[in-house]
Coordinates of C-alpha atoms in Angstrom, one line a residue:
M16 CA 106.4 97.6 107.6
E17 CA 107.9 99.7 104.8
H18 CA 105.3 102.1 103.4
I19 CA 104.9 102.6 99.6
S20 CA 104.4 106.0 98.1
R21 CA 102.4 107.1 95.0
S22 CA 105.6 106.8 92.9
E23 CA 105.7 103.1 93.8
L24 CA 102.1 102.3 93.0
T25 CA 101.1 100.2 90.0
I26 CA 97.7 101.1 88.7
L27 CA 95.6 99.3 86.1
L28 CA 93.3 101.7 84.3
V29 CA 90.4 99.9 82.7
E30 CA 88.4 102.1 80.3
P31 CA 86.8 101.3 76.9
S32 CA 87.2 104.8 75.5
D33 CA 90.7 105.7 74.1
T34 CA 89.9 109.4 74.9
Q35 CA 89.0 108.7 78.5
R36 CA 92.0 106.5 78.9
K37 CA 94.3 109.4 77.8
I38 CA 92.5 111.9 80.0
I39 CA 92.5 109.8 83.2
G40 CA 96.0 108.5 82.4
A41 CA 97.3 112.1 82.2
M42 CA 95.6 112.9 85.6
L43 CA 97.3 109.9 87.1
A44 CA 100.6 111.0 85.7
K45 CA 100.2 114.4 87.4
E46 CA 99.6 112.5 90.7
Q47 CA 103.1 111.0 90.2
I48 CA 101.9 107.4 90.0
G49 CA 104.8 105.0 89.4
R50 CA 103.3 102.8 86.7
V51 CA 100.0 102.8 84.9
E52 CA 98.9 99.8 82.8
T53 CA 95.8 100.0 80.6
A54 CA 93.0 97.7 79.4
G55 CA 89.9 98.2 77.4
N56 CA 87.7 95.4 78.7
V57 CA 87.1 92.9 81.6
Q58 CA 89.1 90.0 80.1
S59 CA 92.2 92.0 79.1
A60 CA 92.1 93.6 82.6
L61 CA 92.1 90.2 84.3
D62 CA 95.0 89.1 82.0
V63 CA 97.1 92.2 83.1
I64 CA 96.3 91.6 86.8
H65 CA 97.4 87.9 86.6
K66 CA 100.4 88.5 84.4
H67 CA 101.9 91.7 86.0
G68 CA 100.2 92.2 89.4
V69 CA 98.8 95.6 90.3
D70 CA 98.1 97.5 93.5
L71 CA 95.0 99.4 92.3
V72 CA 92.4 98.9 89.6
V73 CA 90.7 102.1 88.4
S74 CA 87.8 101.0 86.3
A75 CA 84.8 102.3 84.3
M76 CA 81.4 100.7 84.8
Y77 CA 80.5 99.2 81.4
F78 CA 82.4 97.2 78.8
E79 CA 81.5 95.1 75.8
D80 CA 82.3 91.9 77.7
G81 CA 80.8 92.7 81.1
T82 CA 80.7 95.4 83.8
G83 CA 83.1 96.9 86.4
L84 CA 81.1 94.9 89.0
D85 CA 81.9 91.7 87.2
L86 CA 85.6 92.7 87.3
L87 CA 85.4 93.7 90.9
K88 CA 83.8 90.5 92.0
T89 CA 86.2 88.3 90.1
I90 CA 89.1 90.1 91.7
K91 CA 87.7 89.9 95.2
Q92 CA 86.6 86.3 95.0
D93 CA 90.1 85.1 94.0
E94 CA 92.5 84.7 97.0
K95 CA 95.5 85.6 94.8
T96 CA 94.0 89.0 93.9
A97 CA 91.6 89.8 96.7
A98 CA 94.0 92.3 98.2
V99 CA 94.0 94.4 95.0
A100 CA 92.3 97.8 95.7
F101 CA 89.5 98.9 93.4
M102 CA 88.3 102.3 92.4
L103 CA 85.2 103.0 90.2
V104 CA 85.1 105.9 87.8
S105 CA 81.6 106.3 86.3
S106 CA 78.9 108.7 85.2
E107 CA 76.4 106.3 86.8
F108 CA 74.4 108.0 89.4
R109 CA 71.6 105.5 90.3
P110 CA 72.0 104.6 94.0
A111 CA 71.1 100.9 93.4
K112 CA 73.9 100.5 90.9
L113 CA 76.5 102.2 93.0
E114 CA 75.3 100.4 96.1
E115 CA 76.6 97.1 94.7
F116 CA 80.1 98.5 94.4
K117 CA 80.0 99.9 97.9
Q118 CA 78.9 96.6 99.3
A119 CA 81.7 94.8 97.5
G120 CA 84.5 96.9 99.1
V121 CA 85.6 99.6 96.7
V122 CA 88.1 102.2 98.1
A123 CA 86.4 105.0 96.2
I124 CA 83.7 105.9 93.7
L125 CA 84.6 108.9 91.4
P126 CA 82.1 110.6 89.1
K127 CA 82.8 111.4 85.5
P128 CA 84.2 113.9 85.1
F129 CA 86.0 114.2 88.4
E130 CA 88.3 116.9 89.8
P131 CA 92.0 116.3 90.6
L132 CA 91.1 116.8 94.3
H133 CA 88.7 113.8 94.2
L134 CA 91.4 111.6 92.6
S135 CA 94.0 112.7 95.1
R136 CA 91.8 111.8 98.0
A137 CA 90.9 108.4 96.5
L138 CA 94.6 107.7 96.0
N139 CA 95.3 108.6 99.6
A140 CA 92.6 106.2 100.7
T141 CA 94.2 103.5 98.7
L142 CA 97.6 104.1 100.2
D143 CA 96.1 104.1 103.7
L144 CA 94.6 100.7 103.0
I145 CA 97.9 99.3 101.5
N146 CA 100.2 100.8 104.1
A147 CA 99.2 98.8 107.2
E148 CA 100.0 100.6 110.4
E149 CA 99.1 99.3 113.8
L150 CA 97.0 101.6 116.0
E151 CA 98.4 102.4 119.4
L152 CA 95.9 102.7 122.2
E153 CA 96.5 103.8 125.8
L154 CA 94.0 101.6 127.5
F155 CA 93.9 98.5 125.2
D156 CA 96.4 96.2 123.5
I157 CA 95.0 96.6 120.0
N158 CA 95.8 92.9 119.3
E159 CA 93.5 91.8 122.2
V160 CA 90.5 93.9 121.2
R161 CA 87.5 91.6 120.5
V162 CA 85.5 92.8 117.5
L163 CA 82.1 91.5 116.3
L164 CA 81.8 92.4 112.6
V165 CA 78.2 92.1 111.2
D166 CA 77.4 92.5 107.4
D167 CA 75.3 90.3 105.1
S168 CA 77.8 90.9 102.2
R169 CA 80.8 88.6 102.4
M170 CA 82.9 90.9 100.2
A171 CA 82.0 93.9 102.4
R172 CA 83.1 91.9 105.5
N173 CA 86.3 90.9 103.8
H174 CA 87.1 94.6 103.0
I175 CA 86.2 95.8 106.5
R176 CA 88.2 92.9 108.1
R177 CA 91.2 93.9 106.0
V178 CA 91.0 97.5 107.1
L179 CA 90.7 96.5 110.8
E180 CA 93.4 93.8 110.6
N181 CA 95.8 96.4 109.1
M182 CA 95.4 98.4 112.3
G183 CA 96.3 95.4 114.5
L184 CA 92.8 94.1 115.3
K185 CA 93.2 90.3 115.1
K186 CA 90.3 89.0 117.2
I187 CA 87.4 89.5 114.7
T188 CA 84.3 87.4 114.8
E189 CA 82.0 87.6 111.7
A190 CA 78.2 87.4 111.5
E191 CA 76.0 87.6 108.4
N192 CA 73.1 89.5 110.1
G193 CA 71.8 90.8 113.4
A194 CA 70.1 87.6 114.4
M195 CA 73.4 85.6 114.0
A196 CA 75.2 88.4 115.9
L197 CA 72.9 88.0 118.9
T198 CA 73.9 84.4 119.3
F199 CA 77.6 85.4 119.5
L200 CA 76.8 88.3 121.9
K201 CA 75.0 85.9 124.3
D202 CA 77.9 83.5 124.4
H203 CA 81.0 85.7 124.1
A204 CA 82.4 89.1 125.3
F205 CA 83.3 91.8 122.8
D206 CA 85.0 95.2 123.0
L207 CA 83.6 96.6 119.8
L208 CA 80.7 96.1 117.4
V209 CA 81.0 97.1 113.7
T210 CA 77.7 96.5 111.9
D211 CA 76.1 97.2 108.6
Y212 CA 72.7 99.0 108.6
N213 CA 70.7 97.2 105.9
M214 CA 70.6 93.4 106.6
P215 CA 68.0 90.6 106.5
E216 CA 66.6 88.9 109.6
M217 CA 67.6 91.8 111.9
D218 CA 69.0 95.1 110.6
G219 CA 71.7 97.2 112.2
R220 CA 69.3 99.5 114.0
E221 CA 67.5 96.6 115.7
L222 CA 70.8 95.0 116.6
S223 CA 72.1 98.3 118.1
E224 CA 69.0 98.8 120.2
F225 CA 69.4 95.3 121.6
V226 CA 73.0 95.8 122.4
R227 CA 72.5 99.2 124.0
Y228 CA 69.5 98.2 126.2
N229 CA 70.8 94.9 127.4
P230 CA 72.8 95.4 130.6
D231 CA 75.4 92.8 129.6
T232 CA 76.3 94.5 126.4
A233 CA 75.3 98.2 126.9
H234 CA 79.0 99.2 127.3
I235 CA 80.1 98.0 123.9
P236 CA 81.0 100.8 121.4
I237 CA 79.0 100.6 118.2
I238 CA 80.2 101.7 114.7
M239 CA 77.5 101.5 112.1
V240 CA 78.7 101.2 108.5
T241 CA 76.3 102.3 105.8
S242 CA 76.3 103.8 102.3
E243 CA 73.5 106.0 103.7
A244 CA 75.5 107.7 106.4
N245 CA 74.7 111.2 105.2
S246 CA 71.1 110.7 104.3
A247 CA 68.3 112.4 106.3
H248 CA 66.7 109.2 107.7
M249 CA 70.0 108.1 109.2
S250 CA 70.1 111.2 111.4
N251 CA 68.0 109.5 114.1
I252 CA 70.1 106.3 114.1
Q253 CA 72.5 107.6 116.8
Q254 CA 69.5 107.9 119.1
T255 CA 69.6 104.1 119.3
G256 CA 73.0 104.3 121.0
V257 CA 75.2 104.0 117.9
N258 CA 78.5 105.8 118.7
A259 CA 79.5 106.6 115.2
L260 CA 78.2 106.3 111.6
C261 CA 80.8 105.4 109.0
D262 CA 80.4 105.7 105.2
K263 CA 80.9 102.9 102.7
P264 CA 83.4 102.9 101.1
F265 CA 85.0 102.2 104.5
E266 CA 88.1 104.4 104.6
S267 CA 91.1 103.6 106.8
A268 CA 91.9 107.1 107.9
E269 CA 88.3 107.7 109.1
V270 CA 88.2 104.4 110.9
R271 CA 91.5 105.0 112.6
K272 CA 90.2 108.3 114.1
L273 CA 87.0 106.6 115.2
L274 CA 88.8 103.7 116.9
S275 CA 91.2 106.1 118.7
S276 CA 88.2 108.0 119.9
L277 CA 86.1 105.0 121.0
L278 CA 88.8 102.8 122.4
G279 CA 91.6 105.2 123.3
H280 CA 89.9 106.8 126.4

């Protein structure tokens, strides 16, 4: 597959402030982005996306006709635009507000103001997602690896599935929570478990403990995906037998390293 570079990216910058649009637009220009479209609200952003098509939406949080979350959900729930990457740029710091974006599958969340280094890393994450490259493993045919993906957010599952499929993982079974995952584990064999932490019915910790202490499933590598990966109370999670903690947003480069480590030996 032919890879695209920054100079070939088309970005839609959605920002209600003329001043902020100019500042962020100038920063994108310095990153040698091919084309930057702009919009000042949710509806005009959707018009641009449907009329011209874009690779990445860089959006603020609040507009007069809705929020960045409204825009993100509309994009992700439409099959025609679901593959468009989304980056949030906001001075919002409340975890509950940012959590909704993480669950919906953003490629990055940048603070206002942000440093060029933050933007560069976020653009790299976007290109990693767009430029699908199959992972080569010594011990497995990547296309035959059986994955159980567990997350109560459909949009989060869609994003994680896309990242995994881009690496060549095709046999992916989805479950909405740990309880549903258990029914699949009892009836089917899997080579990898990718699970969210916070879920109803049975959370990721309880699911991981079941998998690790059941002789039939104890061998399965576990990646736990959580927006709390760096928090203090997550430090004990790996004692339950989780092989790796992975942050939301779920970044392709990080996941590639984890899969190579867990499945490559």
